[in-house]
mmCIF file of C-alpha atoms in Angstrom:
data_model
loop_
_atom_site.group_PDB
_atom_site.id
_atom_site.type_symbol
_atom_site.label_atom_id
_atom_site.label_comp_id
_atom_site.label_asym_id
_atom_site.label_seq_id
_atom_site.Cartn_x
_atom_site.Cartn_y
_atom_site.Cartn_z
ATOM 1 C CA MET A 1 299.203 102.008 54.784
ATOM 2 C CA PRO A 2 299.217 101.911 58.669
ATOM 3 C CA LYS A 3 302.575 100.507 60.344
ATOM 4 C CA GLN A 4 300.504 97.617 61.637
ATOM 5 C CA TRP A 5 299.357 96.714 58.294
ATOM 6 C CA VAL A 6 302.638 96.405 56.587
ATOM 7 C CA GLY A 7 305.227 93.593 56.222
ATOM 8 C CA PRO A 8 305.060 89.908 55.826
ATOM 9 C CA GLU A 9 301.727 89.602 57.500
ATOM 10 C CA GLN A 10 299.695 91.542 54.676
ATOM 11 C CA PRO A 11 295.923 92.244 55.456
ATOM 12 C CA ARG A 12 293.539 90.331 53.317
ATOM 13 C CA ILE A 13 290.781 91.996 51.836
ATOM 14 C CA LEU A 14 287.857 91.034 49.804
ATOM 15 C CA ILE A 15 286.300 93.568 47.961
ATOM 16 C CA PHE A 16 282.753 93.023 45.993
ATOM 17 C CA ALA A 17 283.140 95.459 42.987
ATOM 18 C CA PRO A 18 279.858 95.820 40.669
ATOM 19 C CA SER A 19 282.078 96.509 37.667
ATOM 20 C CA PHE A 20 285.907 96.083 37.451
ATOM 21 C CA ALA A 21 288.362 96.360 34.713
ATOM 22 C CA PRO A 22 287.997 95.600 31.776
ATOM 23 C CA ALA A 23 284.632 97.217 32.519
ATOM 24 C CA VAL A 24 284.194 100.670 30.949
ATOM 25 C CA ARG A 25 280.355 101.375 30.983
ATOM 26 C CA ALA A 26 280.088 101.770 34.502
ATOM 27 C CA GLY A 27 282.167 104.826 34.680
ATOM 28 C CA GLY A 28 283.810 106.628 37.709
ATOM 29 C CA PRO A 29 282.753 103.781 40.409
ATOM 30 C CA ALA A 30 284.600 100.928 38.075
ATOM 31 C CA ARG A 31 287.735 102.911 37.661
ATOM 32 C CA THR A 32 287.974 104.023 41.266
ATOM 33 C CA LEU A 33 287.770 100.298 42.381
ATOM 34 C CA THR A 34 290.192 99.675 39.713
ATOM 35 C CA ASN A 35 292.551 102.281 40.659
ATOM 36 C CA LEU A 36 292.356 101.358 44.266
ATOM 37 C CA ALA A 37 293.537 97.726 43.332
ATOM 38 C CA ARG A 38 296.555 99.306 41.709
ATOM 39 C CA GLU A 39 297.327 101.329 44.901
ATOM 40 C CA LEU A 40 297.147 98.513 47.337
ATOM 41 C CA GLU A 41 299.350 96.316 45.099
ATOM 42 C CA GLY A 42 302.181 94.988 47.177
ATOM 43 C CA LYS A 43 300.589 96.370 50.555
ATOM 44 C CA ALA A 44 297.568 93.755 51.110
ATOM 45 C CA ALA A 45 296.277 90.547 49.713
ATOM 46 C CA LEU A 46 293.117 91.277 47.447
ATOM 47 C CA ASP A 47 290.360 89.111 46.223
ATOM 48 C CA ILE A 48 287.963 91.225 44.085
ATOM 49 C CA VAL A 49 284.668 89.361 43.099
ATOM 50 C CA THR A 50 283.228 91.455 39.975
ATOM 51 C CA ARG A 51 280.345 90.860 37.315
ATOM 52 C CA ASP A 52 281.562 88.866 34.207
ATOM 53 C CA ARG A 53 280.381 91.654 32.072
ATOM 54 C CA ASP A 54 279.952 95.137 31.614
ATOM 55 C CA LEU A 55 277.245 97.392 32.645
ATOM 56 C CA GLY A 56 274.201 96.733 30.661
ATOM 57 C CA ASP A 57 275.867 94.043 28.545
ATOM 58 C CA ALA A 58 273.930 90.568 27.923
ATOM 59 C CA THR A 59 277.016 88.720 27.336
ATOM 60 C CA PRO A 60 279.959 88.331 29.372
ATOM 61 C CA PHE A 61 283.625 89.484 28.545
ATOM 62 C CA GLU A 62 285.264 87.166 26.227
ATOM 63 C CA GLY A 63 287.335 84.079 27.922
ATOM 64 C CA LEU A 64 286.551 85.601 31.414
ATOM 65 C CA SER A 65 283.064 84.261 32.983
ATOM 66 C CA GLY A 66 283.567 82.055 35.701
ATOM 67 C CA ARG A 67 287.461 82.627 35.684
ATOM 68 C CA ARG A 68 289.946 83.432 38.396
ATOM 69 C CA ILE A 69 292.493 85.827 37.534
ATOM 70 C CA THR A 70 295.803 86.449 39.352
ATOM 71 C CA ARG A 71 297.583 89.709 39.330
ATOM 72 C CA GLY A 72 300.393 89.748 41.561
ATOM 73 C CA THR A 73 298.952 90.119 44.867
ATOM 74 C CA THR A 74 295.373 90.431 43.518
ATOM 75 C CA VAL A 75 292.903 87.766 42.632
ATOM 76 C CA VAL A 76 289.840 88.725 40.445
ATOM 77 C CA TYR A 77 286.529 86.453 40.060
ATOM 78 C CA PHE A 78 284.654 86.981 37.234
ATOM 79 C CA LEU A 79 280.930 85.844 38.231
ATOM 80 C CA ASP A 80 277.773 85.171 36.281
ATOM 81 C CA VAL A 81 275.516 86.477 39.105
ATOM 82 C CA SER A 82 272.646 84.427 37.843
ATOM 83 C CA SER A 83 274.648 81.051 38.344
ATOM 84 C CA ALA A 84 274.260 78.930 41.334
ATOM 85 C CA ARG A 85 277.348 76.991 40.328
ATOM 86 C CA HIS A 86 279.509 80.228 39.869
ATOM 87 C CA TRP A 87 278.430 81.545 43.242
ATOM 88 C CA SER A 88 278.779 77.950 45.193
ATOM 89 C CA THR A 89 282.178 77.228 43.732
ATOM 90 C CA LEU A 90 283.026 81.121 44.741
ATOM 91 C CA LEU A 91 281.757 80.973 48.436
ATOM 92 C CA ILE A 92 283.316 77.356 48.711
ATOM 93 C CA ARG A 93 286.722 79.132 47.999
ATOM 94 C CA LEU A 94 286.118 82.613 50.132
ATOM 95 C CA HIS A 95 284.769 80.583 53.041
ATOM 96 C CA GLN A 96 288.179 79.013 53.619
ATOM 97 C CA THR A 97 289.925 82.712 54.145
ATOM 98 C CA ARG A 98 289.690 84.881 57.232
ATOM 99 C CA TYR A 99 289.399 88.556 55.782
ATOM 100 C CA ASP A 100 290.868 91.596 57.589
ATOM 101 C CA LEU A 101 288.150 93.537 56.001
ATOM 102 C CA VAL A 102 285.107 92.753 53.105
ATOM 103 C CA MET A 103 284.053 95.842 51.244
ATOM 104 C CA VAL A 104 280.956 96.381 49.174
ATOM 105 C CA ASN A 105 280.435 99.099 47.133
ATOM 106 C CA SER A 106 276.560 99.995 46.455
ATOM 107 C CA ILE A 107 273.557 100.510 48.864
ATOM 108 C CA TRP A 108 271.106 99.177 46.205
ATOM 109 C CA ASP A 109 272.882 96.136 44.843
ATOM 110 C CA TYR A 110 271.505 93.055 46.254
ATOM 111 C CA GLN A 111 273.585 90.853 44.454
ATOM 112 C CA MET A 112 276.676 92.786 45.052
ATOM 113 C CA SER A 113 276.015 94.148 48.378
ATOM 114 C CA VAL A 114 273.018 93.123 50.292
ATOM 115 C CA LEU A 115 274.175 89.275 49.954
ATOM 116 C CA PRO A 116 277.703 89.628 50.767
ATOM 117 C CA SER A 117 276.815 91.656 53.858
ATOM 118 C CA LEU A 118 274.384 88.928 54.894
ATOM 119 C CA LEU A 119 277.280 86.270 54.102
ATOM 120 C CA SER A 120 279.911 88.282 56.373
ATOM 121 C CA ALA A 121 277.276 88.875 59.183
ATOM 122 C CA VAL A 122 276.621 84.924 59.407
ATOM 123 C CA GLY A 123 280.036 83.593 59.130
ATOM 124 C CA VAL A 124 279.911 82.437 55.539
ATOM 125 C CA LEU A 125 282.559 85.319 54.670
ATOM 126 C CA GLY A 126 284.728 86.086 57.716
ATOM 127 C CA GLY A 127 285.817 89.460 58.222
ATOM 128 C CA PRO A 128 284.239 92.848 59.400
ATOM 129 C CA THR A 129 282.168 94.557 56.724
ATOM 130 C CA LEU A 130 282.755 98.425 55.101
ATOM 131 C CA LEU A 131 279.944 99.916 52.959
ATOM 132 C CA LEU A 132 280.765 102.490 50.417
ATOM 133 C CA PRO A 133 277.720 104.164 48.815
ATOM 134 C CA HIS A 134 279.367 105.926 46.019
ATOM 135 C CA GLY A 135 277.108 108.781 46.425
ATOM 136 C CA GLU A 136 274.013 107.064 46.183
ATOM 137 C CA LEU A 137 272.803 108.840 49.426
ATOM 138 C CA GLU A 138 273.072 112.099 47.451
ATOM 139 C CA PRO A 139 269.940 114.075 47.529
ATOM 140 C CA GLY A 140 269.990 114.315 43.668
ATOM 141 C CA ALA A 141 270.836 110.502 43.440
ATOM 142 C CA LEU A 142 267.930 109.453 46.034
ATOM 143 C CA ALA A 143 265.346 111.431 43.739
ATOM 144 C CA LEU A 144 265.796 109.078 40.849
ATOM 145 C CA LYS A 145 263.210 106.468 41.101
ATOM 146 C CA ALA A 146 262.285 107.965 44.645
ATOM 147 C CA ARG A 147 259.437 106.033 45.254
ATOM 148 C CA LYS A 148 260.975 102.915 44.891
ATOM 149 C CA LYS A 149 263.914 103.854 47.261
ATOM 150 C CA LYS A 150 261.253 104.932 49.859
ATOM 151 C CA VAL A 151 259.664 101.942 49.799
ATOM 152 C CA ALA A 152 262.821 99.646 49.749
ATOM 153 C CA GLY A 153 264.846 101.924 52.115
ATOM 154 C CA PRO A 154 263.618 100.545 55.316
ATOM 155 C CA ALA A 155 264.297 97.136 54.588
ATOM 156 C CA PHE A 156 267.869 97.721 53.067
ATOM 157 C CA ARG A 157 268.639 99.786 56.490
ATOM 158 C CA ALA A 158 267.571 96.908 58.666
ATOM 159 C CA VAL A 159 269.885 94.739 56.770
ATOM 160 C CA TYR A 160 272.696 97.014 56.950
ATOM 161 C CA ARG A 161 272.422 97.838 60.611
ATOM 162 C CA ARG A 162 272.819 94.178 61.450
ATOM 163 C CA THR A 163 275.658 93.533 59.112
ATOM 164 C CA ILE A 164 277.793 96.517 58.222
ATOM 165 C CA SER A 165 280.846 97.676 60.468
ATOM 166 C CA ILE A 166 281.703 100.876 59.094
ATOM 167 C CA MET A 167 280.620 102.930 55.925
ATOM 168 C CA GLY A 168 282.811 105.158 54.132
ATOM 169 C CA ALA A 169 282.551 108.745 52.474
ATOM 170 C CA THR A 170 284.501 111.001 50.636
ATOM 171 C CA SER A 171 283.155 114.416 51.621
ATOM 172 C CA ALA A 172 281.742 115.596 54.849
ATOM 173 C CA ASP A 173 278.218 115.979 52.801
ATOM 174 C CA GLU A 174 278.151 112.574 52.057
ATOM 175 C CA ALA A 175 279.141 111.645 55.632
ATOM 176 C CA SER A 176 276.128 113.583 56.476
ATOM 177 C CA ASN A 177 273.836 112.054 54.284
ATOM 178 C CA ILE A 178 275.070 108.694 55.374
ATOM 179 C CA ARG A 179 274.218 109.551 58.997
ATOM 180 C CA ALA A 180 271.069 110.738 58.114
ATOM 181 C CA TRP A 181 269.925 107.587 56.266
ATOM 182 C CA ILE A 182 271.291 105.328 58.733
ATOM 183 C CA PRO A 183 272.312 106.581 62.031
ATOM 184 C CA GLY A 184 274.686 104.634 64.426
ATOM 185 C CA ILE A 185 276.965 103.104 62.112
ATOM 186 C CA PRO A 186 280.735 104.683 62.424
ATOM 187 C CA VAL A 187 281.454 106.543 59.198
ATOM 188 C CA LEU A 188 284.964 107.006 58.141
ATOM 189 C CA THR A 189 285.904 110.264 55.516
ATOM 190 C CA THR A 190 288.639 110.686 53.288
ATOM 191 C CA THR A 191 289.339 111.563 49.547
ATOM 192 C CA ASN A 192 289.221 109.414 46.950
ATOM 193 C CA ASN A 193 292.884 110.131 45.963
ATOM 194 C CA CYS A 194 293.756 107.578 43.208
ATOM 195 C CA PRO A 195 292.260 108.858 39.884
ATOM 196 C CA THR A 196 293.654 107.424 36.545
ATOM 197 C CA ARG A 197 296.755 109.073 35.530
ATOM 198 C CA LEU A 198 296.673 111.470 32.549
ATOM 199 C CA SER A 199 298.779 113.908 30.991
ATOM 200 C CA PHE A 200 298.465 117.457 30.155
ATOM 201 C CA GLY A 201 297.574 118.171 26.556
ATOM 202 C CA SER A 202 296.368 121.151 24.431
ATOM 203 C CA PRO A 203 293.699 121.296 21.517
ATOM 204 C CA ARG A 204 294.834 120.044 17.839
ATOM 205 C CA GLY A 205 293.740 122.819 15.176
ATOM 206 C CA SER A 206 291.898 125.888 15.679
ATOM 207 C CA ASP A 207 288.477 126.412 16.031
ATOM 208 C CA THR A 208 286.572 129.785 16.868
ATOM 209 C CA ARG A 209 283.725 128.018 18.826
ATOM 210 C CA LEU A 210 283.794 127.084 22.203
ATOM 211 C CA ARG A 211 284.825 123.296 22.160
ATOM 212 C CA MET A 212 282.619 121.379 24.830
ATOM 213 C CA VAL A 213 282.984 117.760 26.011
ATOM 214 C CA PHE A 214 279.907 115.625 28.157
ATOM 215 C CA LEU A 215 282.065 112.660 29.036
ATOM 216 C CA SER A 216 279.696 110.502 31.519
ATOM 217 C CA ARG A 217 276.972 107.668 31.331
ATOM 218 C CA ILE A 218 273.736 108.955 29.645
ATOM 219 C CA HIS A 219 271.626 109.005 32.513
ATOM 220 C CA PRO A 220 269.589 111.484 34.233
ATOM 221 C CA LYS A 221 271.490 111.877 37.089
ATOM 222 C CA LYS A 222 274.571 113.327 35.098
ATOM 223 C CA GLY A 223 272.469 116.334 33.661
ATOM 224 C CA LEU A 224 272.715 115.895 30.103
ATOM 225 C CA ILE A 225 269.433 117.431 29.407
ATOM 226 C CA GLU A 226 270.140 120.547 31.486
ATOM 227 C CA LEU A 227 272.989 121.199 29.342
ATOM 228 C CA LEU A 228 271.422 120.647 26.171
ATOM 229 C CA GLU A 229 268.530 123.098 27.639
ATOM 230 C CA GLY A 230 271.114 125.844 28.333
ATOM 231 C CA LEU A 231 272.848 125.304 24.988
ATOM 232 C CA CYS A 232 269.148 126.173 23.350
ATOM 233 C CA LEU A 233 269.186 129.446 24.798
ATOM 234 C CA SER A 234 272.874 130.410 24.109
ATOM 235 C CA THR A 235 273.860 133.235 21.905
ATOM 236 C CA ARG A 236 277.259 132.230 20.735
ATOM 237 C CA SER A 237 278.988 129.667 18.795
ATOM 238 C CA MET A 238 279.732 126.391 20.430
ATOM 239 C CA HIS A 239 280.378 122.608 19.685
ATOM 240 C CA LEU A 240 279.437 119.805 22.211
ATOM 241 C CA SER A 241 280.638 116.462 21.971
ATOM 242 C CA ILE A 242 278.469 113.877 23.822
ATOM 243 C CA VAL A 243 280.977 110.761 25.028
ATOM 244 C CA GLY A 244 279.613 107.769 26.863
ATOM 245 C CA PRO A 245 277.170 105.111 27.197
ATOM 246 C CA VAL A 246 273.403 105.321 26.634
ATOM 247 C CA GLU A 247 272.287 103.673 30.056
ATOM 248 C CA ASP A 248 268.688 105.084 29.868
ATOM 249 C CA LYS A 249 267.397 104.740 26.645
ATOM 250 C CA ASP A 250 264.217 106.958 27.184
ATOM 251 C CA TYR A 251 266.174 109.727 28.586
ATOM 252 C CA TRP A 252 268.453 109.681 25.434
ATOM 253 C CA ASP A 253 265.523 109.879 23.160
ATOM 254 C CA LYS A 254 264.402 112.793 25.310
ATOM 255 C CA CYS A 255 268.002 114.417 25.050
ATOM 256 C CA ARG A 256 268.026 113.960 21.090
ATOM 257 C CA THR A 257 264.351 115.652 21.033
ATOM 258 C CA VAL A 258 265.977 118.754 22.701
ATOM 259 C CA ILE A 259 269.098 118.517 20.399
ATOM 260 C CA THR A 260 266.697 119.248 17.287
ATOM 261 C CA ARG A 261 265.740 122.394 18.995
ATOM 262 C CA MET A 262 269.455 123.804 18.960
ATOM 263 C CA PRO A 263 270.331 127.212 17.233
ATOM 264 C CA SER A 264 272.372 127.098 13.994
ATOM 265 C CA SER A 265 275.251 128.367 16.114
ATOM 266 C CA VAL A 266 275.525 125.299 17.932
ATOM 267 C CA GLU A 267 276.465 121.730 17.000
ATOM 268 C CA VAL A 268 276.105 118.470 18.800
ATOM 269 C CA LYS A 269 277.764 115.186 18.216
ATOM 270 C CA TYR A 270 277.305 112.018 19.851
ATOM 271 C CA ASP A 271 280.785 110.294 19.403
ATOM 272 C CA GLY A 272 279.912 107.035 21.030
ATOM 273 C CA ILE A 273 281.529 105.349 23.910
ATOM 274 C CA ALA A 274 285.452 106.451 24.744
ATOM 275 C CA GLU A 275 287.955 103.621 25.136
ATOM 276 C CA ARG A 276 290.477 104.054 27.832
ATOM 277 C CA SER A 277 293.205 105.026 25.419
ATOM 278 C CA SER A 278 291.266 107.725 23.984
ATOM 279 C CA ILE A 279 289.996 109.610 27.096
ATOM 280 C CA GLU A 280 293.030 111.957 27.218
ATOM 281 C CA SER A 281 292.363 113.280 23.458
ATOM 282 C CA HIS A 282 288.697 113.814 24.379
ATOM 283 C CA PHE A 283 289.912 116.238 27.209
ATOM 284 C CA TRP A 284 292.827 117.783 24.976
ATOM 285 C CA ASN A 285 290.407 118.825 22.203
ATOM 286 C CA ALA A 286 288.015 120.416 24.608
ATOM 287 C CA ASP A 287 287.835 124.048 25.638
ATOM 288 C CA CYS A 288 285.863 122.383 28.873
ATOM 289 C CA MET A 289 284.231 119.378 29.880
ATOM 290 C CA VAL A 290 280.559 120.259 31.431
ATOM 291 C CA LEU A 291 279.079 117.742 33.536
ATOM 292 C CA LEU A 292 275.714 119.212 35.292
ATOM 293 C CA THR A 293 275.385 116.380 37.683
ATOM 294 C CA ALA A 294 272.910 115.747 40.300
ATOM 295 C CA GLY A 295 275.562 114.387 42.674
ATOM 296 C CA GLU A 296 279.122 112.831 42.590
ATOM 297 C CA ASN A 297 280.535 111.056 45.952
ATOM 298 C CA TYR A 298 283.913 111.622 43.865
ATOM 299 C CA GLY A 299 283.456 112.360 40.215
ATOM 300 C CA HIS A 300 286.354 110.233 38.699
ATOM 301 C CA VAL A 301 285.851 112.323 35.258
ATOM 302 C CA LEU A 302 286.147 115.552 36.968
ATOM 303 C CA ALA A 303 289.496 114.695 38.287
ATOM 304 C CA GLU A 304 290.880 113.349 35.100
ATOM 305 C CA SER A 305 289.683 116.105 33.059
ATOM 306 C CA LEU A 306 291.446 118.717 35.465
ATOM 307 C CA GLN A 307 294.564 116.730 35.543
ATOM 308 C CA ALA A 308 294.552 116.566 31.705
ATOM 309 C CA GLY A 309 294.234 120.354 31.605
ATOM 310 C CA CYS A 310 290.450 120.591 30.749
ATOM 311 C CA PRO A 311 288.962 123.071 32.904
ATOM 312 C CA VAL A 312 285.486 121.766 34.577
ATOM 313 C CA ILE A 313 281.886 123.219 34.681
ATOM 314 C CA THR A 314 279.863 121.601 36.959
ATOM 315 C CA THR A 315 277.432 121.830 39.903
ATOM 316 C CA PRO A 316 278.109 122.340 43.739
ATOM 317 C CA THR A 317 277.021 118.603 44.148
ATOM 318 C CA THR A 318 280.489 117.141 44.425
ATOM 319 C CA PRO A 319 283.463 117.140 46.256
ATOM 320 C CA TRP A 320 285.499 119.194 43.692
ATOM 321 C CA THR A 321 283.728 122.748 44.256
ATOM 322 C CA ASN A 322 286.600 124.383 45.990
ATOM 323 C CA VAL A 323 289.369 122.888 43.392
ATOM 324 C CA ILE A 324 287.100 124.244 40.907
ATOM 325 C CA GLN A 325 286.674 127.559 42.535
ATOM 326 C CA GLY A 326 289.988 127.776 43.172
ATOM 327 C CA GLY A 327 290.932 127.769 39.288
ATOM 328 C CA GLY A 328 289.649 124.364 37.867
ATOM 329 C CA GLY A 329 286.661 125.889 36.156
ATOM 330 C CA GLU A 330 283.288 127.091 36.817
ATOM 331 C CA ILE A 331 280.471 126.200 39.306
ATOM 332 C CA VAL A 332 276.774 126.429 38.045
ATOM 333 C CA SER A 333 274.853 127.183 41.317
ATOM 334 C CA ASP A 334 271.257 126.005 39.786
ATOM 335 C CA SER A 335 271.941 123.662 36.616
ATOM 336 C CA ARG A 336 267.926 123.526 36.347
ATOM 337 C CA ASP A 337 267.782 126.933 35.513
ATOM 338 C CA PRO A 338 268.576 126.869 31.631
ATOM 339 C CA VAL A 339 269.033 130.619 31.394
ATOM 340 C CA GLU A 340 271.949 130.405 34.129
ATOM 341 C CA VAL A 341 273.579 127.404 32.350
ATOM 342 C CA ALA A 342 273.400 129.465 29.094
ATOM 343 C CA ALA A 343 274.905 132.613 30.754
ATOM 344 C CA VAL A 344 277.816 130.610 32.133
ATOM 345 C CA LEU A 345 278.370 129.005 28.713
ATOM 346 C CA ASP A 346 278.056 132.131 26.880
ATOM 347 C CA ARG A 347 280.741 133.663 28.920
ATOM 348 C CA TRP A 348 283.187 130.829 28.275
ATOM 349 C CA ALA A 349 282.456 131.019 24.583
ATOM 350 C CA ARG A 350 283.786 134.829 24.740
ATOM 351 C CA LEU A 351 286.976 133.820 25.874
ATOM 352 C CA GLY A 352 289.816 134.210 23.651
ATOM 353 C CA PRO A 353 292.654 131.807 22.951
ATOM 354 C CA GLU A 354 295.079 133.249 25.397
ATOM 355 C CA GLN A 355 292.494 133.039 27.911
ATOM 356 C CA LEU A 356 291.243 129.596 27.386
ATOM 357 C CA ALA A 357 295.129 128.410 27.592
ATOM 358 C CA ALA A 358 295.136 130.283 30.844
ATOM 359 C CA THR A 359 292.462 128.146 32.249
ATOM 360 C CA ARG A 360 293.897 125.003 31.098
ATOM 361 C CA ARG A 361 297.009 125.907 33.094
ATOM 362 C CA SER A 362 294.804 126.707 35.997
ATOM 363 C CA ALA A 363 292.939 123.566 35.814
ATOM 364 C CA VAL A 364 296.056 121.394 36.385
ATOM 365 C CA LYS A 365 297.637 123.835 38.943
ATOM 366 C CA ALA A 366 294.349 123.251 40.654
ATOM 367 C CA PHE A 367 294.358 119.433 40.702
ATOM 368 C CA ALA A 368 298.287 119.306 41.634
ATOM 369 C CA GLU A 369 297.263 121.503 44.687
ATOM 370 C CA PHE A 370 294.337 119.013 45.501
ATOM 371 C CA GLU A 371 296.549 116.052 45.323
ATOM 372 C CA SER A 372 299.393 117.481 47.250
ATOM 373 C CA LYS A 373 297.097 117.569 50.028
ATOM 374 C CA ALA A 374 295.496 113.914 49.594
ATOM 375 C CA ASP A 375 294.387 112.012 52.549
ATOM 376 C CA PRO A 376 294.668 107.840 53.088
ATOM 377 C CA ASN A 377 292.373 106.103 51.177
ATOM 378 C CA VAL A 378 289.312 104.375 52.823
ATOM 379 C CA ILE A 379 290.430 100.937 53.115
ATOM 380 C CA GLU A 380 293.651 102.246 55.082
ATOM 381 C CA LEU A 381 291.486 104.409 57.062
ATOM 382 C CA ALA A 382 289.462 101.198 57.803
ATOM 383 C CA LEU A 383 291.877 99.002 58.977
ATOM 384 C CA ASP A 384 293.608 101.381 61.361
ATOM 385 C CA TYR A 385 289.991 102.064 62.618
ATOM 386 C CA LEU A 386 289.589 98.318 63.244
ATOM 387 C CA ALA A 387 293.105 97.794 64.575
ATOM 388 C CA GLN A 388 292.661 100.488 67.242
ATOM 389 C CA GLY A 389 289.565 98.074 68.602
ATOM 390 C CA VAL A 390 287.180 101.156 68.330
#
């Protein structure tokens, strides 16, 4: 944390988090914000506003809806966003505080990004506003529901031009995407350097098949169908464990149709949603983690997989390409080509036990080298930038 923000006069930060602990279905963005709050504990006073339920759930977390929970210097408000009473109570309380920074975490979330930005701009919420797109402006992400985003884009840009002080990116590519989408707003670039801490482990038992895990939301962006189409063309014995919430039921139905075409040498199993306590075991008991994503601004699950000793097979559309090419796994240049996907998987399936053990050690080493060069987090950069009066 920059010197001017340390000491008795701690900065006050207001964060609107679409999902926050105990949420698990939202994946990386929820863990990023949860870990960021943990990293800033004792350095800043945080007020966090989040939904009172997990992604896609109709019912709230038991005993949390409408409540305010204090954890050290962090206060978390669990909000039913459809409740006018919840909003009015919240805004009366927040209006009494002048914040050094208001942070929103989505381009397209009206309730958790557009509305808070507008409220900050008109003085209901006091403080300059930082917007993090969390990968929503990656080409692959924009291609999903492209027509709707193209129509809505000008209106969202008009709002943000008038309300946002700074935007944050976690890679040079993402910064370029932001500048192309909304020119003129300062963009701060840093790595997201606060993954959940996981320990190294090795598979239990013996299995001559290549053991793979897909651990993510089941959503078109995450590339599960591309993986399954590649498996259909594979020639070696393999087992794939699919772990994650079904966010798009129609997409999952298409995935299951592809699974019915698998060769007899390939076994695919859906293992449900991972609890945080079981994340390590999923990585330990796999020879590699495969995520053929359309784009990640960070890719929390990739960081977790690497540090747990599970090499990663993914696309070049994440910030982890250099780490993975430096020993953390393999990059599939065209995940839409099932022939290429099958060739990569077959190559990994030919590795023997000693070679696979070496890839696990290499993955941990690659992550450790990355972590040793970690930058300040985006809130630290934003506070420093604002302090300079740029």
